[in-house]
CSV table of N, CA and C in Angstrom, one decimal:
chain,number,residue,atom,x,y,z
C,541,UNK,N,103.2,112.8,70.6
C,541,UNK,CA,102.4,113.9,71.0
C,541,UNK,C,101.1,113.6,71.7
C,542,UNK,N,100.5,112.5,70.8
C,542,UNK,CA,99.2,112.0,72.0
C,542,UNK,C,99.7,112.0,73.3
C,543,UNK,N,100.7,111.0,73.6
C,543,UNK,CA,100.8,110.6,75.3
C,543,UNK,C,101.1,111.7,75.6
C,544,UNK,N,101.4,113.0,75.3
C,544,UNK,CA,101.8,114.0,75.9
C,544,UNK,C,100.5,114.5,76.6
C,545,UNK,N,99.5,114.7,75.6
C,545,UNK,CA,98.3,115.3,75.7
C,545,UNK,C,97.2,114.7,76.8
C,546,UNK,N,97.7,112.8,77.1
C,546,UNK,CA,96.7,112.2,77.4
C,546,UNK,C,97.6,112.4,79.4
C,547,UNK,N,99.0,112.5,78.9
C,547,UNK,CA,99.5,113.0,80.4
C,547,UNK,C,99.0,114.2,80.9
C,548,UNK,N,98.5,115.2,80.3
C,548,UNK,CA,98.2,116.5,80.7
C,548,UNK,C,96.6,116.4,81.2
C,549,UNK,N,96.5,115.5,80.4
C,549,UNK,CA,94.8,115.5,80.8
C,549,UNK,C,94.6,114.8,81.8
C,550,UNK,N,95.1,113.7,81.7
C,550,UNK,CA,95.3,112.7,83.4
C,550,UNK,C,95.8,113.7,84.7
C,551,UNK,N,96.8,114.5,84.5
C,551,UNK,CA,97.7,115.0,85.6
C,551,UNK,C,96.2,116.4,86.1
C,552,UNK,N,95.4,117.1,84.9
C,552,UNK,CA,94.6,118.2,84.9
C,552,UNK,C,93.4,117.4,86.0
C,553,UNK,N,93.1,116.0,85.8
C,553,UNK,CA,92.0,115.8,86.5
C,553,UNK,C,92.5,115.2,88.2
C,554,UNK,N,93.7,115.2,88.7
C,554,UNK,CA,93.9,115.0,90.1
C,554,UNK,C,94.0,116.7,90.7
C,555,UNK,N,93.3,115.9,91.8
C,555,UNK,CA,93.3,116.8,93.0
C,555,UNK,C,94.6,117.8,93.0
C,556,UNK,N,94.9,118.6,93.3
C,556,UNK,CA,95.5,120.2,93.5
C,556,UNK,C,95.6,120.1,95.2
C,557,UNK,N,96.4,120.8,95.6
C,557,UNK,CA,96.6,121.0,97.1
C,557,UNK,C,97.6,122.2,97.3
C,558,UNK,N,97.9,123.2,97.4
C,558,UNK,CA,98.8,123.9,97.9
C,558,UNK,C,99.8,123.4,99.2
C,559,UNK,N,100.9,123.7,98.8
C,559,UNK,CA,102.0,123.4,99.9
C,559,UNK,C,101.2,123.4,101.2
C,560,UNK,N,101.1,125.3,101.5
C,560,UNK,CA,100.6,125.4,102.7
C,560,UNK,C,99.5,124.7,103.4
C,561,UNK,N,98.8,124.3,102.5
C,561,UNK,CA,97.6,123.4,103.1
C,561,UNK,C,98.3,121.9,103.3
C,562,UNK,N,99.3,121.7,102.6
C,562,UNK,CA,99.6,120.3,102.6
C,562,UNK,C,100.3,120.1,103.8
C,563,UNK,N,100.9,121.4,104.6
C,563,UNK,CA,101.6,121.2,105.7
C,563,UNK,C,101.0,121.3,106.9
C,564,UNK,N,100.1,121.9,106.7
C,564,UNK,CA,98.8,122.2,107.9
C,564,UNK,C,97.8,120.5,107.9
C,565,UNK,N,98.2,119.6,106.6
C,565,UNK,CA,97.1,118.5,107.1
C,565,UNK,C,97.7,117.4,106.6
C,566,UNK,N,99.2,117.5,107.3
C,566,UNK,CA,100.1,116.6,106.7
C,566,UNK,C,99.9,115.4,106.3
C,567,UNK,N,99.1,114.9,107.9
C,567,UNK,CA,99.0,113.3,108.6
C,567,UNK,C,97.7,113.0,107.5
C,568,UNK,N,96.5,114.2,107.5
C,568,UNK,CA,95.6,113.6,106.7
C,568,UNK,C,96.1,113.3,104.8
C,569,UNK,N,97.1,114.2,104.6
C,569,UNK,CA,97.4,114.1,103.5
C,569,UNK,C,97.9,112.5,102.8
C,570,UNK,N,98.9,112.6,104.4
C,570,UNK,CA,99.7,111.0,104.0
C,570,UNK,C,98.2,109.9,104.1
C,571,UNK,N,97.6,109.9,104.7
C,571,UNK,CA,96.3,109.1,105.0
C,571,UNK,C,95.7,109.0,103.8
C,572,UNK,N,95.6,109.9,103.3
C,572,UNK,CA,94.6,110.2,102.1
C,572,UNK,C,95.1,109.3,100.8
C,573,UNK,N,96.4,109.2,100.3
C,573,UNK,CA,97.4,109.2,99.3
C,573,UNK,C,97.2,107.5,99.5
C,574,UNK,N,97.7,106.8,101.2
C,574,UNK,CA,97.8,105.9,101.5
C,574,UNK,C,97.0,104.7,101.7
C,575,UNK,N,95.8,105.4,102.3
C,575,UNK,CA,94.4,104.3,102.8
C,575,UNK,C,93.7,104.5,101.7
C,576,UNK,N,93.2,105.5,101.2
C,576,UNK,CA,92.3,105.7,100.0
C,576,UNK,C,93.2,106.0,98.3
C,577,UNK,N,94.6,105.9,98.6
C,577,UNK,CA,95.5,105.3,97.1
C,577,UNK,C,94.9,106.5,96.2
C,578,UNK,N,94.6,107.8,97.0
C,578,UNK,CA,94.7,108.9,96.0
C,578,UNK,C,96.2,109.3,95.6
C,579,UNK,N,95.7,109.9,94.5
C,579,UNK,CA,97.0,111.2,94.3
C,579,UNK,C,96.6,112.6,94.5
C,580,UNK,N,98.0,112.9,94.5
C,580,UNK,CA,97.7,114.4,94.5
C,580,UNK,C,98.9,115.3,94.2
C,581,UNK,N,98.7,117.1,93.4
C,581,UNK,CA,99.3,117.7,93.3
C,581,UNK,C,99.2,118.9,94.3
C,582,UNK,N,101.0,118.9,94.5
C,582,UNK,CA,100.9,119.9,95.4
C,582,UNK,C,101.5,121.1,94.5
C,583,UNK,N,100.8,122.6,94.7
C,583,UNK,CA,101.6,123.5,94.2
C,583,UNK,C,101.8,124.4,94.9
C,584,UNK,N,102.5,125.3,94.7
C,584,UNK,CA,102.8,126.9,95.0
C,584,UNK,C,103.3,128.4,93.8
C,585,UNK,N,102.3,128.6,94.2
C,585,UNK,CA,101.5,129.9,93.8
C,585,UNK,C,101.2,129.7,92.2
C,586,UNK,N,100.6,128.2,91.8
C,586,UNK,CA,99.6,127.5,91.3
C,586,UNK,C,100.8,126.8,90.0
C,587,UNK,N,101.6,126.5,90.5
C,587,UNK,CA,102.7,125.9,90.0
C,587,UNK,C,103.0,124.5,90.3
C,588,UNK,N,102.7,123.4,90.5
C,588,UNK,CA,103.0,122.1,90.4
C,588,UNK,C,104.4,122.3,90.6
C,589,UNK,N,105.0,121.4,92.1
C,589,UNK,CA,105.5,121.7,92.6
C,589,UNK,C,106.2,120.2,93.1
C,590,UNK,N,105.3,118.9,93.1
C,590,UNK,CA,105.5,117.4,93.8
C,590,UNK,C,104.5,117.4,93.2
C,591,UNK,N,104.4,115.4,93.7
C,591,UNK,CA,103.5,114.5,92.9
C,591,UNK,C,103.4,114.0,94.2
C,592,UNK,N,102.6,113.6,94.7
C,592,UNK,CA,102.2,112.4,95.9
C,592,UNK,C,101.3,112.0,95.4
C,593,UNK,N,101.9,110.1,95.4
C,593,UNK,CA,100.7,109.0,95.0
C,593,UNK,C,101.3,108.1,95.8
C,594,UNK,N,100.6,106.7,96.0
C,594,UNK,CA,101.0,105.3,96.6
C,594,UNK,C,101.9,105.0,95.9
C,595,UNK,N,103.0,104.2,97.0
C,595,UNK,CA,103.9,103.5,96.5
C,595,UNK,C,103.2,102.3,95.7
C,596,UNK,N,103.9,101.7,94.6
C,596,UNK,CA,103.7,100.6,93.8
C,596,UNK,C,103.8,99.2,95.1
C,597,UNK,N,102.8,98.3,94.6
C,597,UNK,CA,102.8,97.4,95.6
C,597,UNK,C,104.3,96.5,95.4
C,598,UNK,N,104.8,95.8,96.5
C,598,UNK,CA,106.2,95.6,96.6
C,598,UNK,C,105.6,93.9,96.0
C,599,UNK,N,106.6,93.4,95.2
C,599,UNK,CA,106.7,92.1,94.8
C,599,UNK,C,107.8,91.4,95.0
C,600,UNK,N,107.6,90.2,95.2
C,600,UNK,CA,109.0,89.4,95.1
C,600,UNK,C,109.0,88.3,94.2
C,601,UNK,N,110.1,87.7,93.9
C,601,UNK,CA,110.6,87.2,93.2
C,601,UNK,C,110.3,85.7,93.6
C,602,UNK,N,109.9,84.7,92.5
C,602,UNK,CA,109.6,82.9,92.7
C,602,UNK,C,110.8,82.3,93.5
C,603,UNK,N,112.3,83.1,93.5
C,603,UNK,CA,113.4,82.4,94.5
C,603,UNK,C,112.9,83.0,95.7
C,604,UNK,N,112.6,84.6,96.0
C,604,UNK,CA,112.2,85.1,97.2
C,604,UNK,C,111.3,84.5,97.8
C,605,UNK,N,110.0,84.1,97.5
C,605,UNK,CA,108.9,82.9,98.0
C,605,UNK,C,109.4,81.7,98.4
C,606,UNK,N,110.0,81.3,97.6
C,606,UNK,CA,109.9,79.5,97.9
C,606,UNK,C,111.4,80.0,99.0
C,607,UNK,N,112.4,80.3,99.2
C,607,UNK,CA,113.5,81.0,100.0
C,607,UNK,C,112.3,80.8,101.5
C,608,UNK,N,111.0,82.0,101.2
C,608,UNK,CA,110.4,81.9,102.5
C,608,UNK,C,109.7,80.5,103.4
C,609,UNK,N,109.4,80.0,102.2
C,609,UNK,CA,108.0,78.7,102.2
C,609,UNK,C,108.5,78.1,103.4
C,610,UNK,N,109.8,77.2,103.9
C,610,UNK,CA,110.0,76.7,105.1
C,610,UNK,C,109.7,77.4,106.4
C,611,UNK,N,109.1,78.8,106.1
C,611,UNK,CA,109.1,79.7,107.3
C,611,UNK,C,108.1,80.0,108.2
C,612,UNK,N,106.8,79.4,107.0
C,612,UNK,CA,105.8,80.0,106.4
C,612,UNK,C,104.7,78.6,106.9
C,613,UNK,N,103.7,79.5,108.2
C,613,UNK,CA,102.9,78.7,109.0
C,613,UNK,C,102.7,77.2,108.2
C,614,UNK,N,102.0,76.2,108.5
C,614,UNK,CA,101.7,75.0,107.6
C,614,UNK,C,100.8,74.6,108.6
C,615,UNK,N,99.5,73.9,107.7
C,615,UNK,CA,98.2,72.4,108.4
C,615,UNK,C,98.9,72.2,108.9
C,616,UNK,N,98.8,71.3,109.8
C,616,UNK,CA,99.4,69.8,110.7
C,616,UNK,C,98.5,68.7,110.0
C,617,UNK,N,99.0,67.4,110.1
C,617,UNK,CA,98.3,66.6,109.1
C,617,UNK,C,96.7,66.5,109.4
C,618,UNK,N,96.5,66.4,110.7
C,618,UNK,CA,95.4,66.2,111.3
C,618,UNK,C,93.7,67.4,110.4
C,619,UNK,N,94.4,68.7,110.8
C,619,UNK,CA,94.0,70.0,109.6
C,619,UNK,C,93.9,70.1,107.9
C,620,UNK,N,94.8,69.4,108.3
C,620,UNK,CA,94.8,69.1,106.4
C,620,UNK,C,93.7,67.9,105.6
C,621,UNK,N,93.6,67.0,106.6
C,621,UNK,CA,92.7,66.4,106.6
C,621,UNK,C,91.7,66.4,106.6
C,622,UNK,N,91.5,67.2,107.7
C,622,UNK,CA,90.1,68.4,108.0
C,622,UNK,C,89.0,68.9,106.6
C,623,UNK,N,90.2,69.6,106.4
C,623,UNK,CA,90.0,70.7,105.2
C,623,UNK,C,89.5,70.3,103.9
C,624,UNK,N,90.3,68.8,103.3
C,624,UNK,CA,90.4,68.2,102.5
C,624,UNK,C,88.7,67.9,102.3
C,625,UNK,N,88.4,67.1,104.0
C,625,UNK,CA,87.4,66.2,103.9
C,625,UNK,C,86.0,67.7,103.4
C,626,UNK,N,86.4,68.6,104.4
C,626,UNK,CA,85.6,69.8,104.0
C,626,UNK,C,85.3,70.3,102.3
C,627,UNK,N,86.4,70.4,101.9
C,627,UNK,CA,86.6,70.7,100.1
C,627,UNK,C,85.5,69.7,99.5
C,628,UNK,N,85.6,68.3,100.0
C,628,UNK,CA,85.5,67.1,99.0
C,628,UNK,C,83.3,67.3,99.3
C,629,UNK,N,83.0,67.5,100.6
C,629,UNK,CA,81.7,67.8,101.1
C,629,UNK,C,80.9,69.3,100.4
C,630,UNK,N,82.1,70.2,100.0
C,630,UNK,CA,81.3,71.3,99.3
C,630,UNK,C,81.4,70.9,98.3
C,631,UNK,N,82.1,70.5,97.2
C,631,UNK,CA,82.1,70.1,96.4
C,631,UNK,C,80.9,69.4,95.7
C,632,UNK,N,80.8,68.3,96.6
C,632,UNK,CA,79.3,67.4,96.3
C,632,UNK,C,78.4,68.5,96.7
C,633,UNK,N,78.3,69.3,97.5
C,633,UNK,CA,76.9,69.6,97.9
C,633,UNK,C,76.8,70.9,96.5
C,634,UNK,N,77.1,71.3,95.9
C,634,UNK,CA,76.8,72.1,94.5
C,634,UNK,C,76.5,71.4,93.8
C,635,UNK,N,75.5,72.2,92.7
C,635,UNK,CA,74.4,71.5,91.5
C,635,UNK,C,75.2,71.2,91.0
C,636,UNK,N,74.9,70.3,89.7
C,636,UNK,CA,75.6,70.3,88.4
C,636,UNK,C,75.8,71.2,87.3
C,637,UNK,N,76.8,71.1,87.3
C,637,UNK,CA,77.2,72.3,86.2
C,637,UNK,C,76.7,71.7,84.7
C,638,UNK,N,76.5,70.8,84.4
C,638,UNK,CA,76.1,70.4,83.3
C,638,UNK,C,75.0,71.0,82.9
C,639,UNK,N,74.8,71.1,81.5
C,639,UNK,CA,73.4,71.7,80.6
C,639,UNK,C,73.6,73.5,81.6
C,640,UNK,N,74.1,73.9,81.6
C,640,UNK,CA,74.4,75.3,82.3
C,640,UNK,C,74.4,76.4,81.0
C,641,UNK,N,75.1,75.7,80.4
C,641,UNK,CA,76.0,76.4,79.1
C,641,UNK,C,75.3,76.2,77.7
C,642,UNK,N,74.3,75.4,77.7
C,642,UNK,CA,73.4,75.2,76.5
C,642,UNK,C,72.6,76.3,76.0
């Protein structure tokens, strides 16, 4: 019975929209839901009617990654090198972390 109540209360505090408005500002609607990952209820004639929210972000799977990895830009040794020597120069140039935590 709680989750029911705590659904009602979640669903009570998103935005409302009417159909008709929702068809008159379509593009901003999809924008809205999409760039700014609101939700929203659409009703008619104050009836909850759809749900529009962002899609769940898409994941793949540790075969689906390493499947891609050969595909998937890389340093050249020369860059890697680079970088390395860069890592090893910030590294040193930060304080000591010691007596930090006393």
């Amino acid at each position: 019975m709680a989750q029911i109540i705590r659904y009602y209360d979640y669903m009570s505090q998103l935005q409302h929209m009417t159909v008709t408005e929702a068809a008159r500002n379509f593009s901003d609607l999809v924008n809205r839901v999409f760039y700014r990952g609101e939700s929203m209820i659409l009703t008619r004639n104050g009836v909850p009617v759809a749900f529009l929210t962002p899609p769940a972000p898409v994941a793949k799977s540790a075969r689906e990654l390493a499947r891609g990895w050969d595909d998937a830009p890389h340093l050249d040794p020369v860059d890697a090198a680079r970088l390395a020597d860069e890592l090893t120069q910030a590294r040193q140039a930060l304080p000591s972390a010691e007596g930090r935590w006393e």
